[in-house]
mmCIF file of C-alpha atoms in Angstrom:
data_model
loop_
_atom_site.group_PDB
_atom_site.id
_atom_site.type_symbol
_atom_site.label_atom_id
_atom_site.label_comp_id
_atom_site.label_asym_id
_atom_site.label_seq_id
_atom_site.Cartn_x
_atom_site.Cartn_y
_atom_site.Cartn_z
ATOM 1 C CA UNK J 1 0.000 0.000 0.000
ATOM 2 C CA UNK J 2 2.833 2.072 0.837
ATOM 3 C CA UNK J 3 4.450 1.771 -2.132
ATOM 4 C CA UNK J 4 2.123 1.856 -4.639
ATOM 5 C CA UNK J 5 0.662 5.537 -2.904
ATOM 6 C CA UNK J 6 4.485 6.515 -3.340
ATOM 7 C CA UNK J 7 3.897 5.821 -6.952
ATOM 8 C CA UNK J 8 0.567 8.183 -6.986
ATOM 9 C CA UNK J 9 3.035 10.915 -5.231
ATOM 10 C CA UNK J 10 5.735 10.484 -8.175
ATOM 11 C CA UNK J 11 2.617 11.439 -10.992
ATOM 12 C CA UNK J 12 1.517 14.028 -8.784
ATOM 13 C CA UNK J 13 4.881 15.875 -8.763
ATOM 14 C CA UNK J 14 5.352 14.983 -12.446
ATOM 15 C CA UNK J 15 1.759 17.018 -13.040
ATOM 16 C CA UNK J 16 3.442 19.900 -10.714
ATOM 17 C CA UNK J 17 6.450 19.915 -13.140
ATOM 18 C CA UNK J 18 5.153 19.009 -16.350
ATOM 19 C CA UNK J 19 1.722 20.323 -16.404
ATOM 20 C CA UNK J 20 0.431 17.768 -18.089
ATOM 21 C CA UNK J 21 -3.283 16.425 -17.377
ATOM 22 C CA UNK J 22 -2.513 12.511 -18.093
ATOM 23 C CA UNK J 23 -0.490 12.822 -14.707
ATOM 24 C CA UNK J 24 -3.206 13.527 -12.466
ATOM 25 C CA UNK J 25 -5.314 10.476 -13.831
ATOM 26 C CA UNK J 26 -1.875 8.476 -12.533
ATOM 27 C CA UNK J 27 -2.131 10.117 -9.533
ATOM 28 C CA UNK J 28 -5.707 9.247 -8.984
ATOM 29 C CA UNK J 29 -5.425 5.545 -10.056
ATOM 30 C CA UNK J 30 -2.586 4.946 -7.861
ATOM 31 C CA UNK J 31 -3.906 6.389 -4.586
ATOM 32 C CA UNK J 32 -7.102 4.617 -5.499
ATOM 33 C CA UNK J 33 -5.454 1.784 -5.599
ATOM 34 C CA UNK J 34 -3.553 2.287 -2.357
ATOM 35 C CA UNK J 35 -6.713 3.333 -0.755
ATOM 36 C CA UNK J 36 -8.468 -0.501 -1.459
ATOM 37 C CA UNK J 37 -5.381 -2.003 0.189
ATOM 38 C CA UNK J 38 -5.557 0.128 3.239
ATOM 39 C CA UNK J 39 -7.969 2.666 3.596
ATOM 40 C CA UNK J 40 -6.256 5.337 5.416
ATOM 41 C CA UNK J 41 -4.815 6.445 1.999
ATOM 42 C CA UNK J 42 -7.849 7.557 1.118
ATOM 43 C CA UNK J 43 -7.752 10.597 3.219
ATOM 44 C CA UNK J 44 -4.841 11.819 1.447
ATOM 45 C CA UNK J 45 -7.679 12.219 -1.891
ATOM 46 C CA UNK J 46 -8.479 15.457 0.182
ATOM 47 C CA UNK J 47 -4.965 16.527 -0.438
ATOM 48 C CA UNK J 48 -4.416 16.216 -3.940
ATOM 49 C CA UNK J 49 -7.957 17.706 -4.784
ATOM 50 C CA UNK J 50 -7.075 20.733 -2.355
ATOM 51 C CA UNK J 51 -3.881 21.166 -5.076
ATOM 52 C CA UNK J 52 -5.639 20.725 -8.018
ATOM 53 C CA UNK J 53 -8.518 23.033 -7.131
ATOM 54 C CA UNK J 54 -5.980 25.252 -6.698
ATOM 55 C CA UNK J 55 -4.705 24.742 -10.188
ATOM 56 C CA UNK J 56 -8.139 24.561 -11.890
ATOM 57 C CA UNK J 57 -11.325 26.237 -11.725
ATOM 58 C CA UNK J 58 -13.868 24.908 -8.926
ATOM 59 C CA UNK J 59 -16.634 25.062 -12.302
ATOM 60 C CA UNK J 60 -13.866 24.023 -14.778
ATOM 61 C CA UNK J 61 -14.603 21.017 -17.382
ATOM 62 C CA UNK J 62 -11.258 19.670 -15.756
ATOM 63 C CA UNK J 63 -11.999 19.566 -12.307
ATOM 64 C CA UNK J 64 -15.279 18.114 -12.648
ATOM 65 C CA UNK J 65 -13.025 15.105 -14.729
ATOM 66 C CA UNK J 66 -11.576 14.650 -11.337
ATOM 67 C CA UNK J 67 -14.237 15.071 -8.980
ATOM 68 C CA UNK J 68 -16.569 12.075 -11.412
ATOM 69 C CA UNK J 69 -13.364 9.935 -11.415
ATOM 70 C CA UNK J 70 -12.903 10.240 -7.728
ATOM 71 C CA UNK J 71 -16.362 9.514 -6.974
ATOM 72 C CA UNK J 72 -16.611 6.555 -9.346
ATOM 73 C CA UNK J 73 -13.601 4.904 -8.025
ATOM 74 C CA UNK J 74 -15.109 5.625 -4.361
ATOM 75 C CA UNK J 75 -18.442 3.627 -4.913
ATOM 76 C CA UNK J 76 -16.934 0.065 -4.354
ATOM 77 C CA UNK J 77 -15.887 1.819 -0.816
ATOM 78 C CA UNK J 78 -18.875 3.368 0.116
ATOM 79 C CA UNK J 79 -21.390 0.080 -1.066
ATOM 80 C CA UNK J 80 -18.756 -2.038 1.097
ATOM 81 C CA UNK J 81 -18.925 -0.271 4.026
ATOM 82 C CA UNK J 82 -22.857 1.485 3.803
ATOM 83 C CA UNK J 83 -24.601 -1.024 1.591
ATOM 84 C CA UNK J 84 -22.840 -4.177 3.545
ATOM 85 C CA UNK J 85 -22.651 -1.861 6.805
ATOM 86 C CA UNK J 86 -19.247 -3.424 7.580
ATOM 87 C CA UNK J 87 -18.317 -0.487 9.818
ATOM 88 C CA UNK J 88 -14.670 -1.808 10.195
ATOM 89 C CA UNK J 89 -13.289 1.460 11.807
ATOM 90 C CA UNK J 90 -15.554 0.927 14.495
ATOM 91 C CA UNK J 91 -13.781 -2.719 15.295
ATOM 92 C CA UNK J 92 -13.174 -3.082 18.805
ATOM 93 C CA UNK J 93 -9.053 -3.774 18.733
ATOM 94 C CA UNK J 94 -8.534 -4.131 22.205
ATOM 95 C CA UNK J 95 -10.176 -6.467 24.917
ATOM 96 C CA UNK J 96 -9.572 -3.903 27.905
ATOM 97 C CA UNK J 97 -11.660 -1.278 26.486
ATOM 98 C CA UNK J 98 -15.087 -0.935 27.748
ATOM 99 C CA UNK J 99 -18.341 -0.803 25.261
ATOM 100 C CA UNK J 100 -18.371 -1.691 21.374
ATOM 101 C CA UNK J 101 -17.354 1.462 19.618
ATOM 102 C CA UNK J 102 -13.738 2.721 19.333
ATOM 103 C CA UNK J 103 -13.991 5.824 16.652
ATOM 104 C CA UNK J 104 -11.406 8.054 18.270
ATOM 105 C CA UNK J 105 -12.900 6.538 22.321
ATOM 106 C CA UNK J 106 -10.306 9.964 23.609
ATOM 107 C CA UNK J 107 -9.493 12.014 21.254
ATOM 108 C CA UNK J 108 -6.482 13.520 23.846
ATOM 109 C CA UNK J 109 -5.169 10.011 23.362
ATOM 110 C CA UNK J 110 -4.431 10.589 20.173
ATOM 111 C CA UNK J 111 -2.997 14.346 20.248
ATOM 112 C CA UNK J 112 -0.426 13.425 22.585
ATOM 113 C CA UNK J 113 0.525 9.930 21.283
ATOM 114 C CA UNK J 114 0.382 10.867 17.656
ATOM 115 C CA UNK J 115 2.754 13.784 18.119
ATOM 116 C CA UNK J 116 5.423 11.717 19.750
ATOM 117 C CA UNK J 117 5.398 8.734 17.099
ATOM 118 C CA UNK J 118 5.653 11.733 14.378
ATOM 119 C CA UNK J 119 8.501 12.817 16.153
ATOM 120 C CA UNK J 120 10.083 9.882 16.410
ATOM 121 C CA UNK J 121 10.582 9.522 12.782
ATOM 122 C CA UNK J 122 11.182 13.108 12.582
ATOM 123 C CA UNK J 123 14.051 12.917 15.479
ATOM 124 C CA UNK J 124 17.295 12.201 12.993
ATOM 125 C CA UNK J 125 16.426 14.732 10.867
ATOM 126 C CA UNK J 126 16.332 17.352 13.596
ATOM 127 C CA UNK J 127 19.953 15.350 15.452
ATOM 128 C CA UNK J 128 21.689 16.252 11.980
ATOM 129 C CA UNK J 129 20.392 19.581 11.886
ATOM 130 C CA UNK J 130 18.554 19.550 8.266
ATOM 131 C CA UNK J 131 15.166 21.108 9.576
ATOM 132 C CA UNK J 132 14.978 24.101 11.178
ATOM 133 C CA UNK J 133 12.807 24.815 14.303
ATOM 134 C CA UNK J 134 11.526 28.868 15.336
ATOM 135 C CA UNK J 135 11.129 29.268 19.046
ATOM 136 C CA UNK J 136 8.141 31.170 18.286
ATOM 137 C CA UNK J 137 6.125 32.363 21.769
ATOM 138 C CA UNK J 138 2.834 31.240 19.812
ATOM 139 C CA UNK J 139 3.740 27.899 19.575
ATOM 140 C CA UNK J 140 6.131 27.484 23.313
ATOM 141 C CA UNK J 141 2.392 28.485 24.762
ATOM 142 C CA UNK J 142 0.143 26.354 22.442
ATOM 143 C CA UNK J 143 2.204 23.244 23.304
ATOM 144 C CA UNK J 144 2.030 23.950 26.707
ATOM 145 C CA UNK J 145 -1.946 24.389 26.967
ATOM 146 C CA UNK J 146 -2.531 21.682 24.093
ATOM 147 C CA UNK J 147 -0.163 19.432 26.515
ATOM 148 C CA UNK J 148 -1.509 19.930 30.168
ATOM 149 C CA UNK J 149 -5.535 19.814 28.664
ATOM 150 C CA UNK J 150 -4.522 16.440 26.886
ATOM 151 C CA UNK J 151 -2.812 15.047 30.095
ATOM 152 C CA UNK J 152 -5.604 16.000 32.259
ATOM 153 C CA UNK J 153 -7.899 13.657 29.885
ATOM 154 C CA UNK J 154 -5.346 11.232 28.678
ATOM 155 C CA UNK J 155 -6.173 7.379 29.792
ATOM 156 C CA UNK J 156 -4.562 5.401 27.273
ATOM 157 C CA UNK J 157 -3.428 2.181 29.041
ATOM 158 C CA UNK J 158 -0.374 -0.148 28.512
ATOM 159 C CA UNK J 159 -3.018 -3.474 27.915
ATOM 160 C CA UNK J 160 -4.190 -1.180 24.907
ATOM 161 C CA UNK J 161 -0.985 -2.457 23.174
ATOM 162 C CA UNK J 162 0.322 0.430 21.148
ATOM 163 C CA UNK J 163 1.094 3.803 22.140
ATOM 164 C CA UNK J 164 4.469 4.671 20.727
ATOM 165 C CA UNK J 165 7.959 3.905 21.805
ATOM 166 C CA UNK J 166 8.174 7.214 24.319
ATOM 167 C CA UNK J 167 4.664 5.218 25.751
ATOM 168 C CA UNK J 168 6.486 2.218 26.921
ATOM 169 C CA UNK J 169 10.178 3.727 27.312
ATOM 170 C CA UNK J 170 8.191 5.950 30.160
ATOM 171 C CA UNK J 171 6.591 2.835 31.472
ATOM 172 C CA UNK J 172 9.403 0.703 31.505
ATOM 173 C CA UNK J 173 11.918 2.719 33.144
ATOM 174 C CA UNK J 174 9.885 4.760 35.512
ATOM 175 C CA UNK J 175 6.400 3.117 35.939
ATOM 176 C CA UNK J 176 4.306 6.521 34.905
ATOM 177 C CA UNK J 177 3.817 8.424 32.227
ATOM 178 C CA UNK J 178 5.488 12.125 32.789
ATOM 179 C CA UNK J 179 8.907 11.638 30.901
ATOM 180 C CA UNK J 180 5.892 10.483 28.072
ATOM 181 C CA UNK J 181 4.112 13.734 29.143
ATOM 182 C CA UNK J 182 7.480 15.715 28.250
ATOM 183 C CA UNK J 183 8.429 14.214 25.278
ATOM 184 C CA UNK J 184 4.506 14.886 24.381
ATOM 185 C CA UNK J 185 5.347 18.641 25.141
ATOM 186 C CA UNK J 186 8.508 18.639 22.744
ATOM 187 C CA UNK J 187 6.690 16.356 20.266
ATOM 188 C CA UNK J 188 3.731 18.861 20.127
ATOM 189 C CA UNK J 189 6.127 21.973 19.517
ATOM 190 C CA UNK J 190 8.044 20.404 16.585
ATOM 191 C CA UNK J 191 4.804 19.190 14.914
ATOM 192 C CA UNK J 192 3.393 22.998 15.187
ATOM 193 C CA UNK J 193 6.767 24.342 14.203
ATOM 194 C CA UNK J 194 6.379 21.945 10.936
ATOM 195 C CA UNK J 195 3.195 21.066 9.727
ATOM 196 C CA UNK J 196 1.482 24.489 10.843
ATOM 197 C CA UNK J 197 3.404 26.832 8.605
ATOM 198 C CA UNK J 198 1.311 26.721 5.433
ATOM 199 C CA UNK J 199 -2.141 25.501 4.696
ATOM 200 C CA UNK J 200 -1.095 22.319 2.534
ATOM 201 C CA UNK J 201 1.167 21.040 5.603
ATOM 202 C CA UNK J 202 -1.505 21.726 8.102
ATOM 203 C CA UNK J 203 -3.809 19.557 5.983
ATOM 204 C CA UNK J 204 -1.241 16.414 6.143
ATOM 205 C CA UNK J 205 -1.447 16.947 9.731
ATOM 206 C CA UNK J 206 -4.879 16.550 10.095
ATOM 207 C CA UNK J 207 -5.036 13.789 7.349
ATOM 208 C CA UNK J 208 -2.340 11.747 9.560
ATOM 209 C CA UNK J 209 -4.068 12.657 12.577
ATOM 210 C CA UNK J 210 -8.276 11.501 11.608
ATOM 211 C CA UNK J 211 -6.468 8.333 9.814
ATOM 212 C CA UNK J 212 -5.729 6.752 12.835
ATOM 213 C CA UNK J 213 -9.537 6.956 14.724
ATOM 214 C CA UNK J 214 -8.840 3.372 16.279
ATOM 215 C CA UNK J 215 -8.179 3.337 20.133
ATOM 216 C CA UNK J 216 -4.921 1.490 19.291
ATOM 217 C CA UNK J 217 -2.069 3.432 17.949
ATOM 218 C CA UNK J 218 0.662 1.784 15.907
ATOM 219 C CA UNK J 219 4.294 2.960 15.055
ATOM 220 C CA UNK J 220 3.361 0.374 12.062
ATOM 221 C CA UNK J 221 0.627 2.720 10.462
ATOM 222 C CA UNK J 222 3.277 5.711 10.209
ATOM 223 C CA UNK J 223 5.950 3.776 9.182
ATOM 224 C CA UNK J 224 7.812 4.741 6.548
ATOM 225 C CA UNK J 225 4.965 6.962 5.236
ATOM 226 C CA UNK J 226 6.153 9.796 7.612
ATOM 227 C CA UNK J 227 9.350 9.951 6.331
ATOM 228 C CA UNK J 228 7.745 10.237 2.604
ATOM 229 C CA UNK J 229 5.413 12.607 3.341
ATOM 230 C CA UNK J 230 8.418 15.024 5.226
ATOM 231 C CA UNK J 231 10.597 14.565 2.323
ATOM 232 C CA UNK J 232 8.457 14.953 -0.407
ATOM 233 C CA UNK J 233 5.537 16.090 0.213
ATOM 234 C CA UNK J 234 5.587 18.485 2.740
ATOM 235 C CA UNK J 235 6.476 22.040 2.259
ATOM 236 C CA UNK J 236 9.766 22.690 4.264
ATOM 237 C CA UNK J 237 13.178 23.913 4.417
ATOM 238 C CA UNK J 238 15.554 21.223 4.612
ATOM 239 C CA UNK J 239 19.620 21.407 4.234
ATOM 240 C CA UNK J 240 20.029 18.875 1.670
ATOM 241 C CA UNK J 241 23.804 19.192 1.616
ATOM 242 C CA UNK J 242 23.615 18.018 5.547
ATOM 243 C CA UNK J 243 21.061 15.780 4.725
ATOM 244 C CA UNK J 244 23.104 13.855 2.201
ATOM 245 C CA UNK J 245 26.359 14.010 3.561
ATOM 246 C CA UNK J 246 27.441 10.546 4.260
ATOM 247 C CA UNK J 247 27.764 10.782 7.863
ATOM 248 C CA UNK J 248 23.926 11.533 8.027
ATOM 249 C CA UNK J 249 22.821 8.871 5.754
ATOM 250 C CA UNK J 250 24.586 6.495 7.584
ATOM 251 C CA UNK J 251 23.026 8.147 10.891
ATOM 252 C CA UNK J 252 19.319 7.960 9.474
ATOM 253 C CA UNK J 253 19.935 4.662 8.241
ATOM 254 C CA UNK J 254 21.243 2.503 11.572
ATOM 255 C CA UNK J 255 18.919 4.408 13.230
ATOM 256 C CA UNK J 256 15.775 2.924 11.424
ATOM 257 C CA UNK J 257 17.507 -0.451 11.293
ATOM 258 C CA UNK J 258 18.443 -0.173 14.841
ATOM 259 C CA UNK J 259 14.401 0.493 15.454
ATOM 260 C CA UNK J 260 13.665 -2.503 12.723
ATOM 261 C CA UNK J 261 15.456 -5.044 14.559
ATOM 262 C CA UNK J 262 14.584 -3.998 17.902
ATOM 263 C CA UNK J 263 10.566 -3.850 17.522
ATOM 264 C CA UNK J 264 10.767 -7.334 15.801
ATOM 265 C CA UNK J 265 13.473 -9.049 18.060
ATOM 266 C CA UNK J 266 10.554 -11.392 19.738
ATOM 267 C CA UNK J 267 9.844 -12.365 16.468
ATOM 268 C CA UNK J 268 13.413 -12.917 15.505
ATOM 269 C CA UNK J 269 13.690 -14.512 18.817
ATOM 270 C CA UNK J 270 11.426 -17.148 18.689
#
């Protein structure tokens, strides 16, 4: 799924370049595509449309192309899921949790645990110095607030399974949740600092963040598609010349393996 929506990426930047329509059919095929194998691709159709309604007319004979072809490609979807009423996102994932229904069961779950698996992926970039942070007062004190509100209502639970690496790291080593809290803090700022500079990154966000409604949160449903979407979608500065130095490569690199290998060493294990 992964891949093949990295192939409806490529078309889109070749219709950003080239200018030619035939791209954007690509584009929608592909992320069709990925959409049928998981369906939190599908989110990302709000994306592209927001970008080519900005290239084309809201009335124009070329946007309503796109709009039909969208919606024809969505009616499979919508019969599976209305007409069969398999309501898979409301699956109950967890056996701890109480009732039936698990569309986004604490929201403040989500905004602090999201943040911190982002960052995560986002955390060698920042070590080698290739993004660039502001210590903007606006977002110090929207962290801050956006943190303490979350914490009061935060109740994710270990027996949830999931919950990011800074989750368990805080549970492991000191039985509670505030170094979690404080890398939630940090996590919070860099994702404002980011994704909140321009309308089109702000969108990602909040794509990434309603695609994952499930109590459960997975490093596995951001990974590698956060790195993707920082490096190629996402409208940033980054140093390429530190980025591509070989000492930074090499950096990114073992640390992802290291992560690999780690997450799956009971499986290797066994």
């Amino acid at each position: 799924g992964v891949t093949i929506f990295t192939i409806s990426i490529y078309y889109f930047l070749k219709f950003l370049n080239k200018n030619k329509f035939k791209y954007v059919y690509l584009n929608i095929f592909f992320y069709a595509l990925a959409s049928y194998i998981s369906p939190n691709f599908s989110l990302f159709s709000i994306f592209f449309l927001y970008n080519y309604l900005s290239k084309f007319n809201f009335f124009s004979k070329k946007f309503a192309i796109i709009a039909l072809i969208n919606f024809f490609l969505a009616i499979p979807a919508i019969y599976y899921v209305f007409g069969l009423e398999i309501y898979f996102f409301f699956a109950k994932a967890t056996v701890d949790l109480p009732g039936k229904d698990i569309f986004f069961y604490n929201i403040f779950n989500q905004v602090l645990i999201i943040p911190t698996i982002l960052f995560f992926y986002i955390l060698p970039f920042l070590f080698i110095n290739s993004l660039k942070l502001t210590n903007s007062a606006y977002y110090v004190i929207t962290s801050i607030i956006l943190t303490f509100i979350s914490i009061y209502y935060f109740n994710y639970q270990i027996s949830f399974t999931g919950g990011g690496i800074f989750f368990h790291l805080s549970d492991f080593i000191f039985e509670n949740n505030y170094l979690f809290y404080l890398i939630s803090l940090v996590s919070i700022f860099v994702i404002l600092n980011l994704f909140f500079i321009n309308k089109e990154n702000s969108l990602l966000f909040l794509i990434i963040f309603f695609g994952n409604p499930q109590t459960t949160i997975y490093h596995k449903y951001y990974d590698p598609l956060i790195v993707i979407i920082l490096l190629i979608l996402m409208n940033i500065k980054i140093d390429t010349k530190k980025l591509f130095a070989n000492k930074s490569l090499y950096l990114i690199f073992m640390y992802y393996l290291a992560f690999l290998i780690i997450s799956n060493v009971k499986y290797l294990l066994r």
